Amino acid sequence: MSDFLDRFGRGQSMCHRWPPFAKLFAAIAMILAATCVPITHGPLVGIVACVIFFAHTLARIPLAYVGRRLLFFWPTLFLMAISLPLSQAGQKGWLLFVTILVRGTLSFSTALWLVNVMPFDQLLATLRRLRVPDVLLAILSLMYRFLFVLWDELDRMRTARSARLFRKPSLWETWRSAAHLVGRLLIRALDRADRIHGAMLARGWDGRSRWIDQSREDRP
Amino acid sequence: MHIQDGVLSPVVCAATGAISLGAVSYSVHRLKQSVGDRTIPLTGMMAALVFAGQMVNFPIGAPVSGHLLGGVLAATVVGPWAGCVAMTLVLFVQWALFSDGGLFALGANVLHMAVIGAWGGHAVRMFVQRFFGDCRKGIVIGSVVAAWATVMAAAALFCLEFRLSWPPSEIDFSKVFTLMVSFHSLIGLGEALITGVAISFVLNQRPELIWRMGTLARPDEETGRSAHPPIATITRTLVAGLVIALAIAAFLSPFASSFDDGLEAVLGKLGIENFNLTGSVPGLLEDYDKVPVPVAAWQSIAVSFAGIGGTLAVFALAWLLGKALPAAPPQLSEAAGE
């Protein structure tokens, strides 16, 4: 799962070698452009789209991968956008529909680019230099660490559930078992948090987070 | 549920971003005051849990399925401040990893799901809980009502933001809002059901996990370090009132187009009638203002159904879940106060 999300984050292209700040601000600028350019100015939108496409090629992110991610993304965006003209009985709102589709697609591809040129730890380090509070970053890094652990846990619980189901459950049963799944996951997660806390205490945790200074480490 | 970039205008994004930044900063501030050494791993795990919990699908119809949002669940287990921070981080990671929800719309998403979800959810739950002597039942009923109210409040807020984002010549807002309200009353029902069943499940299996929220609020016995002071009742009542008012406003929002002139007048007075920075072309679609007749009738039916049916369903649900709990509560009722 994690591999699917930022598969090319560790690549070695030109974009990957940019300083982290440049990558972050380039992405923000691109999203700003994508959301602010009036949709009726076709050429401008085209230029923004070309820049984003060019950035993807520079970062050597395969088109097939981008396409697959977009395929997962479009249905939800489409549903949201189509509800506008549908609610007007198809007579109004088509301009809004197109606007939302185009802007959503462009900003999604930009975010996808950022994920794939900037590994999460680099993003954390950049945020830290931007003076995001340490508490937030400590929680964020812990969350990122255990996100995938919990996903695997959830996967195992789902497997166990389907192994014990011999017939198609009714809608209510599905709901109840899904809610129990969440509750059980909650219990396990909190127990795990306790164990992690114990392990952290054993390693001298005193409630303050310390960070390795990456720039100093890189120096010879 | 997540708002993508491009749905709201940049000005609205900036405004919601500023509000969310303030609210989250305050949450972090309160969290820092309470930082025992347990807070960070607990909050991080809670954020990861909400994230994973959103992966559990709840089938609605054949192709459609819903999922948990988790604001009220997080606030019930770790408290409003940590809950708000956890939800914010979930939304941030969803943007950073999944590109789910936009970067500039992050402020609006945080406002809807983290601030309203955790702060508002906590306030509403505490408000409802006071009416039940039996705290265990109160927690479940309170969280069910809170889950429903927060989703509806978020819907109302979205309607307002959407209305401020686009010029009225573009689209007939009352119909969009009817759709939004009908849709969200379904989402809210799902959220209420999942939150309620999950919390009563945990209360049955490991009640101390939910009560522990009290230990986050009370001073630590070992270190004696003071945890954050309890929230004043009046603040809580105010926030709860605000969320409930917003939830009620959701049902009025489909009729908001009749208030358009009023809204415009207010905006004009404030000198911000040119709030639209979206660069759209007014007048292109202006001719199409004749709509088929049944829509108007359907609208009022849909809204009444969403309002009355949804509210009844939530209260029936809360009552059923409350009944399903074992009768004897543990002697911990004091801890649930804060």
Coordinates of C-alpha atoms in Angstrom, one line a residue, chain B residues 8-277:
Chain B
L8 CA -14.2 27.0 -3.3
S9 CA -12.9 30.4 -4.4
P10 CA -9.4 31.4 -3.2
V11 CA -10.8 34.1 -0.8
V12 CA -13.1 31.6 0.9
C13 CA -10.2 29.2 1.1
A14 CA -8.0 31.9 2.8
A15 CA -10.8 32.8 5.2
T16 CA -11.5 29.2 6.3
G17 CA -7.8 28.6 6.4
A18 CA -7.3 31.4 8.8
I19 CA -10.1 30.3 11.1
S20 CA -8.8 26.7 11.1
L21 CA -5.2 27.9 11.7
G22 CA -6.4 29.7 14.8
A23 CA -8.5 26.8 16.1
V24 CA -5.8 24.2 15.5
S25 CA -3.1 26.5 17.1
Y26 CA -5.3 26.9 20.1
S27 CA -5.8 23.1 20.3
V28 CA -2.0 22.6 20.0
H29 CA -1.5 25.2 22.8
R30 CA -4.0 23.4 25.1
L31 CA -2.4 20.1 24.2
K32 CA 1.1 21.4 25.0
Q33 CA -0.2 22.4 28.5
S34 CA -1.4 18.9 29.0
V35 CA 1.6 17.2 27.5
G36 CA 2.3 14.4 29.9
D37 CA 4.7 12.0 28.2
R38 CA 1.7 9.9 27.1
T39 CA 0.0 12.4 25.0
I40 CA 2.1 12.3 22.0
P41 CA 2.1 8.5 21.4
L42 CA -1.6 8.4 22.2
T43 CA -2.5 11.2 19.8
G44 CA -0.4 9.8 17.1
M45 CA -2.0 6.4 17.4
M46 CA -5.4 8.0 17.5
A47 CA -4.7 9.8 14.2
A48 CA -3.4 6.5 12.7
L49 CA -6.5 4.8 13.9
V50 CA -8.9 7.3 12.5
F51 CA -7.0 7.0 9.2
A52 CA -7.3 3.2 9.2
G53 CA -10.9 3.3 10.5
Q54 CA -11.8 5.3 7.4
M55 CA -10.7 2.4 5.3
V56 CA -13.5 0.3 6.7
N57 CA -16.3 0.4 4.1
F58 CA -20.0 0.5 5.0
P59 CA -22.2 -0.6 2.1
I60 CA -25.2 1.6 1.5
G61 CA -26.6 0.6 -1.8
A62 CA -25.1 -1.7 -4.5
P63 CA -22.1 0.4 -5.6
V64 CA -22.2 3.1 -3.0
S65 CA -20.4 2.8 0.3
G66 CA -19.7 5.1 3.2
H67 CA -17.0 5.3 5.7
L68 CA -16.4 6.7 9.2
L69 CA -15.2 10.3 9.5
G70 CA -14.1 9.9 13.1
G71 CA -14.1 13.4 14.6
V72 CA -16.5 12.5 17.4
L73 CA -14.9 9.1 18.0
A74 CA -11.5 10.8 18.4
A75 CA -12.8 13.5 20.7
T76 CA -14.6 10.8 22.8
V77 CA -11.4 8.8 23.3
V78 CA -8.7 11.4 23.6
G79 CA -10.6 14.6 24.3
P80 CA -11.4 17.6 22.1
W81 CA -7.9 19.1 21.9
A82 CA -6.0 16.0 21.0
G83 CA -8.9 14.9 18.9
C84 CA -8.8 18.1 16.9
V85 CA -5.1 17.8 16.4
A86 CA -5.4 14.1 15.4
M87 CA -8.1 14.9 12.8
T88 CA -6.1 17.8 11.4
L89 CA -3.1 15.5 10.9
V90 CA -5.3 12.9 9.3
L91 CA -6.6 15.4 6.8
F92 CA -3.0 16.7 6.2
V93 CA -1.7 13.2 5.5
Q94 CA -4.7 12.4 3.3
W95 CA -3.7 15.4 1.2
A96 CA 0.0 14.6 1.3
L97 CA -0.2 10.9 0.5
F98 CA -3.6 10.4 -1.2
S99 CA -4.0 13.8 -2.7
D100 CA -7.5 13.5 -1.1
G101 CA -8.9 16.9 -0.6
G102 CA -7.1 20.0 -1.8
L103 CA -4.2 21.9 -0.4
F104 CA -6.0 25.2 -0.3
A105 CA -9.2 23.6 0.7
L106 CA -7.4 22.0 3.6
G107 CA -8.5 24.9 5.8
A108 CA -12.1 24.3 4.9
N109 CA -11.8 20.5 5.4
V110 CA -10.1 21.0 8.8
L111 CA -12.8 23.4 9.8
H112 CA -15.5 21.0 8.9
M113 CA -14.1 17.7 10.1
A114 CA -11.5 18.5 12.8
V115 CA -12.8 21.7 14.4
I116 CA -16.5 21.0 14.1
G117 CA -15.9 17.3 14.4
A118 CA -13.8 17.3 17.6
W119 CA -14.6 20.6 19.4
G120 CA -18.2 20.7 18.3
G121 CA -18.7 17.0 18.8
H122 CA -17.2 17.1 22.3
A123 CA -19.4 20.0 23.2
V124 CA -22.6 18.5 21.9
R125 CA -21.8 15.2 23.6
M126 CA -21.1 16.8 26.9
F127 CA -24.3 18.8 26.5
V128 CA -26.4 15.8 25.8
Q129 CA -24.6 13.7 28.4
R130 CA -25.8 16.0 31.2
F131 CA -29.4 14.9 30.7
F132 CA -28.5 11.3 31.6
G133 CA -27.7 10.3 35.1
D134 CA -26.3 7.1 33.9
C135 CA -23.0 8.2 32.3
R136 CA -22.4 5.1 30.3
K137 CA -25.6 5.5 28.4
G138 CA -25.1 9.2 28.2
I139 CA -21.8 8.7 26.4
V140 CA -23.3 6.6 23.7
I141 CA -26.4 8.7 23.2
G142 CA -24.3 11.9 23.4
S143 CA -21.9 10.7 20.8
V144 CA -24.6 9.5 18.4
V145 CA -26.3 12.9 18.6
A146 CA -23.0 14.6 18.3
A147 CA -22.0 12.6 15.2
W148 CA -25.2 13.5 13.5
A149 CA -25.1 17.2 14.5
T150 CA -21.5 17.7 13.5
V151 CA -22.1 16.3 10.0
M152 CA -25.1 18.5 9.5
A153 CA -23.3 21.5 10.8
A154 CA -20.4 20.8 8.4
A155 CA -22.9 20.6 5.6
A156 CA -24.5 23.9 6.5
L157 CA -21.1 25.6 6.7
F158 CA -20.2 24.1 3.3
C159 CA -23.4 25.6 1.8
L160 CA -22.4 29.0 3.2
E161 CA -18.9 28.7 1.8
F162 CA -20.1 27.5 -1.5
R163 CA -22.6 30.3 -1.7
L164 CA -19.8 32.8 -1.1
S165 CA -17.6 31.3 -3.6
W166 CA -19.7 31.6 -6.7
P167 CA -21.8 34.3 -8.3
P168 CA -25.5 33.7 -8.2
S169 CA -25.9 34.0 -11.9
E170 CA -24.0 30.7 -12.3
I171 CA -26.3 28.3 -10.6
D172 CA -29.4 28.1 -8.5
F173 CA -28.1 27.5 -5.0
S174 CA -31.2 26.3 -3.3
K175 CA -31.2 23.2 -5.4
V176 CA -27.6 22.4 -4.8
F177 CA -28.2 22.9 -1.1
T178 CA -31.2 20.6 -1.2
L179 CA -29.0 17.9 -2.7
M180 CA -26.2 18.6 -0.1
V181 CA -28.6 18.4 2.8
S182 CA -30.3 15.2 1.7
F183 CA -26.9 13.7 1.0
H184 CA -25.4 14.7 4.3
S185 CA -28.4 13.6 6.3
L186 CA -27.6 10.1 5.0
I187 CA -23.9 10.5 5.7
G188 CA -24.7 11.9 9.2
L189 CA -26.9 8.9 9.9
G190 CA -24.1 6.5 8.9
E191 CA -21.6 8.4 11.0
A192 CA -24.0 8.4 14.0
L193 CA -24.6 4.7 13.6
I194 CA -20.9 3.7 13.2
T195 CA -19.7 6.0 16.0
G196 CA -22.5 4.8 18.3
V197 CA -21.9 1.1 17.7
A198 CA -18.1 1.4 17.9
I199 CA -18.2 3.4 21.2
S200 CA -20.8 1.1 22.8
F201 CA -18.6 -1.9 21.7
V202 CA -15.6 -0.4 23.3
L203 CA -17.6 0.5 26.4
N204 CA -18.7 -3.1 26.7
Q205 CA -15.3 -4.6 26.1
R206 CA -12.9 -2.2 27.7
P207 CA -14.7 0.7 29.4
E208 CA -11.6 2.1 30.9
L209 CA -10.3 3.1 27.5
I210 CA -13.1 5.6 27.1
W211 CA -12.9 6.7 30.8
R212 CA -9.3 7.3 30.4
M213 CA -10.1 10.5 28.6
G214 CA -10.6 11.7 32.2
T215 CA -7.1 10.8 33.1
L216 CA -5.8 12.9 30.3
A217 CA -7.7 15.8 31.8
R218 CA -6.8 15.2 35.5
P219 CA -3.3 15.9 36.9
D220 CA -0.9 13.0 36.6
E221 CA -0.6 11.2 39.8
E222 CA 3.1 10.4 39.4
T223 CA 4.5 13.6 38.2
G224 CA 1.9 15.8 39.7
R225 CA 2.1 17.9 36.5
S226 CA -1.1 19.8 36.0
A227 CA -3.1 18.7 33.0
H228 CA -5.2 21.2 31.2
P229 CA -7.9 22.8 33.2
P230 CA -11.4 21.8 32.6
I231 CA -13.3 23.7 29.9
A232 CA -15.8 26.1 31.3
T233 CA -19.4 24.9 31.1
I234 CA -20.5 28.1 29.5
T235 CA -18.0 27.8 26.7
R236 CA -19.1 24.2 26.1
T237 CA -22.7 25.2 26.0
L238 CA -21.9 28.0 23.6
V239 CA -20.1 25.7 21.2
A240 CA -22.7 23.1 21.5
G241 CA -25.4 25.7 20.8
L242 CA -23.5 26.9 17.8
V243 CA -23.1 23.4 16.3
I244 CA -26.8 22.6 16.9
A245 CA -27.8 25.9 15.4
L246 CA -25.6 25.2 12.3
A247 CA -27.1 21.7 12.0
I248 CA -30.6 23.3 12.0
A249 CA -29.4 25.9 9.5
A250 CA -28.5 23.0 7.2
F251 CA -32.2 22.4 6.8
L252 CA -32.8 26.0 6.1
S253 CA -30.0 26.4 3.6
P254 CA -32.0 25.1 0.6
F255 CA -34.2 28.1 1.0
A256 CA -31.2 30.4 1.3
S257 CA -31.6 31.8 -2.2
S258 CA -34.6 33.8 -1.0
F259 CA -32.2 35.5 1.4
D260 CA -29.8 36.3 -1.4
D261 CA -30.7 39.9 -1.6
G262 CA -30.2 40.3 2.1
L263 CA -26.8 38.6 1.9
E264 CA -25.8 40.7 -1.0
A265 CA -26.8 43.8 0.9
V266 CA -24.8 42.9 3.9
L267 CA -21.8 42.1 1.7
G268 CA -22.2 45.3 -0.1
K269 CA -22.3 47.3 3.1
L270 CA -19.1 45.5 4.2
G271 CA -17.6 46.5 0.9
I272 CA -16.8 43.0 -0.1
E273 CA -19.4 42.5 -2.8
N274 CA -16.5 41.7 -5.2
F275 CA -15.6 38.7 -3.2
N276 CA -15.7 36.6 -6.3
L277 CA -12.1 36.1 -7.5

